[in-house]
PDB file of C-alpha atoms and ligand atoms in Angstrom:
ATOM      1  CA  MET A 483     -15.209  30.726  34.959  1.00  0.00           C
ATOM      2  CA  SER A 484     -12.687  27.777  34.194  1.00  0.00           C
ATOM      3  CA  HIS A 485      -9.147  28.165  33.093  1.00  0.00           C
ATOM      4  CA  PRO A 486      -8.345  28.459  29.489  1.00  0.00           C
ATOM      5  CA  LEU A 487      -8.390  25.064  27.584  1.00  0.00           C
ATOM      6  CA  ARG A 488      -5.406  24.119  27.452  1.00  0.00           C
ATOM      7  CA  LEU A 489      -4.044  22.513  24.359  1.00  0.00           C
ATOM      8  CA  VAL A 490      -1.258  20.438  23.078  1.00  0.00           C
ATOM      9  CA  VAL A 491      -1.147  20.731  19.214  1.00  0.00           C
ATOM     10  CA  LEU A 492       0.704  18.003  17.346  1.00  0.00           C
ATOM     11  CA  VAL A 493       2.139  18.760  13.720  1.00  0.00           C
ATOM     12  CA  SER A 494       4.141  17.219  10.938  1.00  0.00           C
ATOM     13  CA  GLY A 495       4.276  19.862   8.203  1.00  0.00           C
ATOM     14  CA  SER A 496       3.676  23.729   7.846  1.00  0.00           C
ATOM     15  CA  GLY A 497       1.303  24.280  10.816  1.00  0.00           C
ATOM     16  CA  THR A 498      -1.142  26.559   9.257  1.00  0.00           C
ATOM     17  CA  ASN A 499      -4.107  25.248  11.233  1.00  0.00           C
ATOM     18  CA  LEU A 500      -1.708  25.591  14.099  1.00  0.00           C
ATOM     19  CA  GLN A 501      -1.499  29.144  13.658  1.00  0.00           C
ATOM     20  CA  ALA A 502      -4.929  30.006  13.233  1.00  0.00           C
ATOM     21  CA  VAL A 503      -5.142  28.620  16.673  1.00  0.00           C
ATOM     22  CA  LEU A 504      -2.398  30.635  17.788  1.00  0.00           C
ATOM     23  CA  ASP A 505      -3.604  33.398  16.528  1.00  0.00           C
ATOM     24  CA  ALA A 506      -6.722  32.771  17.951  1.00  0.00           C
ATOM     25  CA  ALA A 507      -5.583  32.197  21.334  1.00  0.00           C
ATOM     26  CA  SER A 508      -3.550  35.283  21.424  1.00  0.00           C
ATOM     27  CA  SER A 509      -7.078  37.224  20.312  1.00  0.00           C
ATOM     28  CA  GLY A 510      -8.451  36.350  23.459  1.00  0.00           C
ATOM     29  CA  ALA A 511     -10.343  33.007  22.470  1.00  0.00           C
ATOM     30  CA  PRO A 512     -10.823  30.867  25.260  1.00  0.00           C
ATOM     31  CA  PHE A 513      -7.981  28.429  24.766  1.00  0.00           C
ATOM     32  CA  GLU A 514      -4.112  28.233  24.966  1.00  0.00           C
ATOM     33  CA  VAL A 515      -1.267  26.499  23.334  1.00  0.00           C
ATOM     34  CA  VAL A 516       0.905  25.087  26.071  1.00  0.00           C
ATOM     35  CA  ALA A 517       3.161  23.228  23.941  1.00  0.00           C
ATOM     36  CA  VAL A 518       3.468  21.879  20.075  1.00  0.00           C
ATOM     37  CA  GLY A 519       4.994  18.483  19.292  1.00  0.00           C
ATOM     38  CA  ALA A 520       6.428  17.457  15.992  1.00  0.00           C
ATOM     39  CA  ASP A 521       7.442  13.489  14.934  1.00  0.00           C
ATOM     40  CA  ARG A 522       9.793  14.906  12.969  1.00  0.00           C
ATOM     41  CA  ASP A 523      12.569  17.933  12.509  1.00  0.00           C
ATOM     42  CA  GLY A 524      12.702  21.132  10.480  1.00  0.00           C
ATOM     43  CA  THR A 525       8.558  21.602  10.657  1.00  0.00           C
ATOM     44  CA  GLY A 526       7.031  24.829  10.036  1.00  0.00           C
ATOM     45  CA  GLY A 527       4.828  23.828  12.754  1.00  0.00           C
ATOM     46  CA  VAL A 528       7.687  24.027  15.659  1.00  0.00           C
ATOM     47  CA  ASP A 529       8.955  27.090  14.048  1.00  0.00           C
ATOM     48  CA  ARG A 530       5.577  28.922  14.298  1.00  0.00           C
ATOM     49  CA  ALA A 531       5.395  27.726  18.033  1.00  0.00           C
ATOM     50  CA  ALA A 532       8.912  28.832  18.762  1.00  0.00           C
ATOM     51  CA  ALA A 533       8.313  32.308  17.212  1.00  0.00           C
ATOM     52  CA  ALA A 534       4.994  32.479  19.505  1.00  0.00           C
ATOM     53  CA  GLY A 535       7.180  31.555  22.312  1.00  0.00           C
ATOM     54  CA  VAL A 536       5.588  28.194  22.780  1.00  0.00           C
ATOM     55  CA  PRO A 537       7.670  25.018  24.325  1.00  0.00           C
ATOM     56  CA  THR A 538       8.124  22.405  21.509  1.00  0.00           C
ATOM     57  CA  PHE A 539       9.162  19.019  21.451  1.00  0.00           C
ATOM     58  CA  VAL A 540      10.568  16.437  18.705  1.00  0.00           C
ATOM     59  CA  CYS A 541       9.790  12.684  19.127  1.00  0.00           C
ATOM     60  CA  LYS A 542      10.529  10.575  16.416  1.00  0.00           C
ATOM     61  CA  VAL A 543       9.325   6.786  15.466  1.00  0.00           C
ATOM     62  CA  ALA A 544      12.796   6.065  14.122  1.00  0.00           C
ATOM     63  CA  ASP A 545      14.553   6.995  17.763  1.00  0.00           C
ATOM     64  CA  PHE A 546      12.681   4.374  19.239  1.00  0.00           C
ATOM     65  CA  ASP A 547      13.127   0.509  19.246  1.00  0.00           C
ATOM     66  CA  SER A 548       9.118  -0.239  18.956  1.00  0.00           C
ATOM     67  CA  ARG A 549       6.196   1.869  17.971  1.00  0.00           C
ATOM     68  CA  ALA A 550       4.947   1.319  21.776  1.00  0.00           C
ATOM     69  CA  ASP A 551       8.090   2.852  22.988  1.00  0.00           C
ATOM     70  CA  TRP A 552       7.524   5.809  20.869  1.00  0.00           C
ATOM     71  CA  ASP A 553       4.038   6.013  22.118  1.00  0.00           C
ATOM     72  CA  LEU A 554       4.922   5.891  25.419  1.00  0.00           C
ATOM     73  CA  ALA A 555       7.503   8.615  25.086  1.00  0.00           C
ATOM     74  CA  LEU A 556       5.033  11.060  23.201  1.00  0.00           C
ATOM     75  CA  ALA A 557       2.541  10.433  25.901  1.00  0.00           C
ATOM     76  CA  ARG A 558       5.210  11.597  28.593  1.00  0.00           C
ATOM     77  CA  LEU A 559       6.152  14.525  26.570  1.00  0.00           C
ATOM     78  CA  VAL A 560       2.569  15.694  26.186  1.00  0.00           C
ATOM     79  CA  GLY A 561       1.410  14.982  29.649  1.00  0.00           C
ATOM     80  CA  ASP A 562       4.539  16.947  31.063  1.00  0.00           C
ATOM     81  CA  HIS A 563       2.457  20.050  29.927  1.00  0.00           C
ATOM     82  CA  THR A 564      -1.143  18.438  31.455  1.00  0.00           C
ATOM     83  CA  PRO A 565      -2.929  19.358  28.512  1.00  0.00           C
ATOM     84  CA  ASP A 566      -7.385  19.092  28.588  1.00  0.00           C
ATOM     85  CA  VAL A 567      -6.804  18.288  24.620  1.00  0.00           C
ATOM     86  CA  VAL A 568      -4.793  16.858  22.065  1.00  0.00           C
ATOM     87  CA  VAL A 569      -4.984  18.435  18.938  1.00  0.00           C
ATOM     88  CA  SER A 570      -3.365  16.766  15.844  1.00  0.00           C
ATOM     89  CA  ALA A 571      -3.325  19.155  13.051  1.00  0.00           C
ATOM     90  CA  GLY A 572      -1.651  17.598  10.278  1.00  0.00           C
ATOM     91  CA  PHE A 573       0.090  15.195  12.502  1.00  0.00           C
ATOM     92  CA  MET A 574       1.161  12.258  10.289  1.00  0.00           C
ATOM     93  CA  LYS A 575       1.215   9.586  12.587  1.00  0.00           C
ATOM     94  CA  VAL A 576      -1.325   6.960  14.111  1.00  0.00           C
ATOM     95  CA  LEU A 577      -1.539   7.666  18.015  1.00  0.00           C
ATOM     96  CA  GLY A 578      -1.069   4.320  19.986  1.00  0.00           C
ATOM     97  CA  ALA A 579      -2.878   3.748  23.363  1.00  0.00           C
ATOM     98  CA  ALA A 580      -0.895   5.553  25.872  1.00  0.00           C
ATOM     99  CA  VAL A 581      -1.568   8.944  24.349  1.00  0.00           C
ATOM    100  CA  LEU A 582      -5.198   7.955  23.727  1.00  0.00           C
ATOM    101  CA  GLU A 583      -5.853   7.018  27.093  1.00  0.00           C
ATOM    102  CA  ALA A 584      -4.418   9.790  28.597  1.00  0.00           C
ATOM    103  CA  VAL A 585      -6.133  12.670  27.098  1.00  0.00           C
ATOM    104  CA  PRO A 586      -8.937  13.530  24.390  1.00  0.00           C
ATOM    105  CA  VAL A 587      -6.987  13.666  20.945  1.00  0.00           C
ATOM    106  CA  LEU A 588      -9.277  15.963  18.234  1.00  0.00           C
ATOM    107  CA  ASN A 589      -8.103  15.602  14.840  1.00  0.00           C
ATOM    108  CA  THR A 590      -8.713  17.624  11.537  1.00  0.00           C
ATOM    109  CA  HIS A 591      -8.905  15.872   8.313  1.00  0.00           C
ATOM    110  CA  PRO A 592      -9.157  17.265   4.788  1.00  0.00           C
ATOM    111  CA  ALA A 593     -12.267  15.571   3.628  1.00  0.00           C
ATOM    112  CA  LEU A 594     -16.061  14.909   4.824  1.00  0.00           C
ATOM    113  CA  LEU A 595     -15.248  11.679   6.439  1.00  0.00           C
ATOM    114  CA  PRO A 596     -16.315   8.891   6.701  1.00  0.00           C
ATOM    115  CA  SER A 597     -15.673   9.151   3.119  1.00  0.00           C
ATOM    116  CA  PHE A 598     -11.770   9.083   2.101  1.00  0.00           C
ATOM    117  CA  PRO A 599     -10.036   8.450   5.436  1.00  0.00           C
ATOM    118  CA  GLY A 600      -5.950   8.400   5.626  1.00  0.00           C
ATOM    119  CA  THR A 601      -3.261  10.461   4.211  1.00  0.00           C
ATOM    120  CA  HIS A 602      -4.450  11.183   0.665  1.00  0.00           C
ATOM    121  CA  GLY A 603      -8.201  12.698   1.754  1.00  0.00           C
ATOM    122  CA  VAL A 604      -7.764  15.242  -0.787  1.00  0.00           C
ATOM    123  CA  ARG A 605      -6.513  13.397  -3.441  1.00  0.00           C
ATOM    124  CA  ASP A 606      -8.670  10.152  -3.340  1.00  0.00           C
ATOM    125  CA  ALA A 607     -11.982  12.551  -2.944  1.00  0.00           C
ATOM    126  CA  LEU A 608     -10.679  14.389  -6.392  1.00  0.00           C
ATOM    127  CA  ARG A 609     -10.010  11.093  -8.071  1.00  0.00           C
ATOM    128  CA  HIS A 610     -13.662   9.822  -7.008  1.00  0.00           C
ATOM    129  CA  GLY A 611     -14.937  12.907  -9.105  1.00  0.00           C
ATOM    130  CA  VAL A 612     -16.892  14.124  -5.937  1.00  0.00           C
ATOM    131  CA  ARG A 613     -18.495  17.709  -6.392  1.00  0.00           C
ATOM    132  CA  VAL A 614     -18.468  18.700  -2.983  1.00  0.00           C
ATOM    133  CA  THR A 615     -15.945  17.899  -0.371  1.00  0.00           C
ATOM    134  CA  GLY A 616     -14.560  19.177   2.822  1.00  0.00           C
ATOM    135  CA  CYS A 617     -13.051  18.837   6.066  1.00  0.00           C
ATOM    136  CA  THR A 618     -13.692  16.980   9.643  1.00  0.00           C
ATOM    137  CA  CYS A 619     -12.935  17.534  12.856  1.00  0.00           C
ATOM    138  CA  HIS A 620     -13.313  14.604  15.149  1.00  0.00           C
ATOM    139  CA  TRP A 621     -12.138  12.852  17.906  1.00  0.00           C
ATOM    140  CA  VAL A 622      -9.489  10.089  17.588  1.00  0.00           C
ATOM    141  CA  ASP A 623     -10.245   6.660  18.360  1.00  0.00           C
ATOM    142  CA  ALA A 624      -7.856   3.457  17.876  1.00  0.00           C
ATOM    143  CA  GLY A 625      -8.844   3.613  13.868  1.00  0.00           C
ATOM    144  CA  VAL A 626      -7.660   5.955  10.883  1.00  0.00           C
ATOM    145  CA  ASP A 627     -10.108   8.646  11.056  1.00  0.00           C
ATOM    146  CA  THR A 628     -12.903   6.762  12.519  1.00  0.00           C
ATOM    147  CA  GLY A 629     -13.761   8.638  15.707  1.00  0.00           C
ATOM    148  CA  PRO A 630     -16.804  10.623  16.628  1.00  0.00           C
ATOM    149  CA  ILE A 631     -17.233  13.643  14.299  1.00  0.00           C
ATOM    150  CA  VAL A 632     -17.647  17.041  16.251  1.00  0.00           C
ATOM    151  CA  ASP A 633     -17.920  19.444  13.044  1.00  0.00           C
ATOM    152  CA  GLN A 634     -17.535  19.677   9.405  1.00  0.00           C
ATOM    153  CA  ARG A 635     -17.360  22.061   6.376  1.00  0.00           C
ATOM    154  CA  ALA A 636     -18.264  21.702   3.220  1.00  0.00           C
ATOM    155  CA  VAL A 637     -16.124  23.040  -0.169  1.00  0.00           C
ATOM    156  CA  ARG A 638     -17.015  22.580  -3.939  1.00  0.00           C
ATOM    157  CA  VAL A 639     -14.935  21.224  -6.242  1.00  0.00           C
ATOM    158  CA  GLU A 640     -14.132  23.772  -8.818  1.00  0.00           C
ATOM    159  CA  PRO A 641     -13.424  22.626 -12.904  1.00  0.00           C
ATOM    160  CA  GLY A 642      -9.645  22.472 -13.205  1.00  0.00           C
ATOM    161  CA  ASP A 643      -8.949  21.794  -9.696  1.00  0.00           C
ATOM    162  CA  THR A 644      -5.962  20.088  -8.581  1.00  0.00           C
ATOM    163  CA  VAL A 645      -4.965  18.243  -5.229  1.00  0.00           C
ATOM    164  CA  GLU A 646      -2.709  21.416  -4.286  1.00  0.00           C
ATOM    165  CA  THR A 647      -5.789  24.025  -5.210  1.00  0.00           C
ATOM    166  CA  LEU A 648      -8.596  22.114  -3.784  1.00  0.00           C
ATOM    167  CA  HIS A 649      -6.440  21.646  -0.637  1.00  0.00           C
ATOM    168  CA  GLU A 650      -5.882  24.906  -0.150  1.00  0.00           C
ATOM    169  CA  ARG A 651      -9.581  25.931  -0.021  1.00  0.00           C
ATOM    170  CA  ILE A 652     -10.135  22.989   1.908  1.00  0.00           C
ATOM    171  CA  LYS A 653      -7.375  24.812   4.443  1.00  0.00           C
ATOM    172  CA  VAL A 654      -9.127  27.727   4.895  1.00  0.00           C
ATOM    173  CA  GLN A 655     -12.295  26.001   5.781  1.00  0.00           C
ATOM    174  CA  GLU A 656     -10.272  24.095   7.923  1.00  0.00           C
ATOM    175  CA  ARG A 657      -8.459  26.590  10.367  1.00  0.00           C
ATOM    176  CA  THR A 658     -11.916  28.321  10.498  1.00  0.00           C
ATOM    177  CA  MET A 659     -13.419  25.140  11.726  1.00  0.00           C
ATOM    178  CA  LEU A 660     -10.684  24.347  14.197  1.00  0.00           C
ATOM    179  CA  VAL A 661     -10.550  27.543  16.208  1.00  0.00           C
ATOM    180  CA  GLU A 662     -14.351  27.519  16.617  1.00  0.00           C
ATOM    181  CA  VAL A 663     -14.825  23.642  17.627  1.00  0.00           C
ATOM    182  CA  LEU A 664     -11.997  24.418  20.220  1.00  0.00           C
ATOM    183  CA  SER A 665     -13.636  27.719  21.009  1.00  0.00           C
ATOM    184  CA  ALA A 666     -16.733  25.531  21.583  1.00  0.00           C
ATOM    185  CA  LEU A 667     -14.980  22.638  23.733  1.00  0.00           C
ATOM    186  CA  ALA A 668     -13.373  25.532  25.912  1.00  0.00           C
ATOM    187  CA  THR A 669     -17.086  27.048  26.351  1.00  0.00           C
ATOM    188  CA  ASP A 670     -19.002  23.820  27.100  1.00  0.00           C
ATOM    189  CA  ARG A 671     -16.897  21.560  29.037  1.00  0.00           C
ATOM    190  CA  SER A 672     -19.571  18.967  29.170  1.00  0.00           C
ATOM    191  CA  TRP A 673     -17.457  16.291  26.739  1.00  0.00           C
ATOM    192  CA  ARG A 674     -15.163  15.953  29.519  1.00  0.00           C
TER     193      ARG A 674
HETATM  194  C1  GRF B1152      -4.143  19.796   6.956  1.00  0.00           C
HETATM  195  O1  GRF B1152      -5.324  19.915   5.953  1.00  0.00           O
HETATM  196  C2  GRF B1152      -4.798  18.386   7.472  1.00  0.00           C
HETATM  197  O2  GRF B1152      -6.151  18.119   7.705  1.00  0.00           O
HETATM  198  C3  GRF B1152      -3.779  17.671   6.909  1.00  0.00           C
HETATM  199  O3  GRF B1152      -2.617  18.284   6.809  1.00  0.00           O
HETATM  200  C4  GRF B1152      -3.064  19.629   6.514  1.00  0.00           C
HETATM  201  C5  GRF B1152      -2.187  20.409   7.793  1.00  0.00           C
HETATM  202  O4  GRF B1152      -1.812  21.560   7.310  1.00  0.00           O
HETATM  203  N1  GRF B1152      -3.575  16.212   7.553  1.00  0.00           N
HETATM  204  P1  GRF B1152      -1.112  22.604   8.066  1.00  0.00           P
HETATM  205  O5  GRF B1152       0.153  21.821   8.307  1.00  0.00           O
HETATM  206  O6  GRF B1152      -1.844  22.766   9.170  1.00  0.00           O
HETATM  207  O7  GRF B1152      -0.909  24.048   7.239  1.00  0.00           O
END
């Protein structure tokens, strides 16, 4: 029996995806959140981690001379917790080589990739007029939302949807998808 999958979760915002992972972990899912990191102060995600007794760290680009220095520092902070997987759950920074070469990184994105990559996936899908959008869990590579797809969930666009209403329905699917993907990765480690 292998040890629970060790996760470092990176966040920039409210952290509802993180909360779903924390809740699943405390309900017996085969993974544990060993640390939560943020790229800015005052995130709901770090508050949620602290409330759950999970170690946290903040690593801000503005505190470093270069993006490469930030990436190295982030890789060190992440590495201190010896994760099996890093989960980018609403982390609004593109990760550099130091992190990506050290540990597999899984990202959750609020659109059906390869359509609508980038920061405004929900808005861009809505503006395009798609009738179905959704969310994608994928491994992170050097591109923006370009890595191998692990799982996806579809969400219908309803008449009168705004970016906010659509995003909220996508996030319901996203949280379930993320927990299911992590459970599957913890159970079958052939991806390593
Ligand atoms: C998610 O939809 C994620 O895909 C996107 O930002 C949202 C983060 O939500 N990049 P939360 O912070 O987990 O509530």
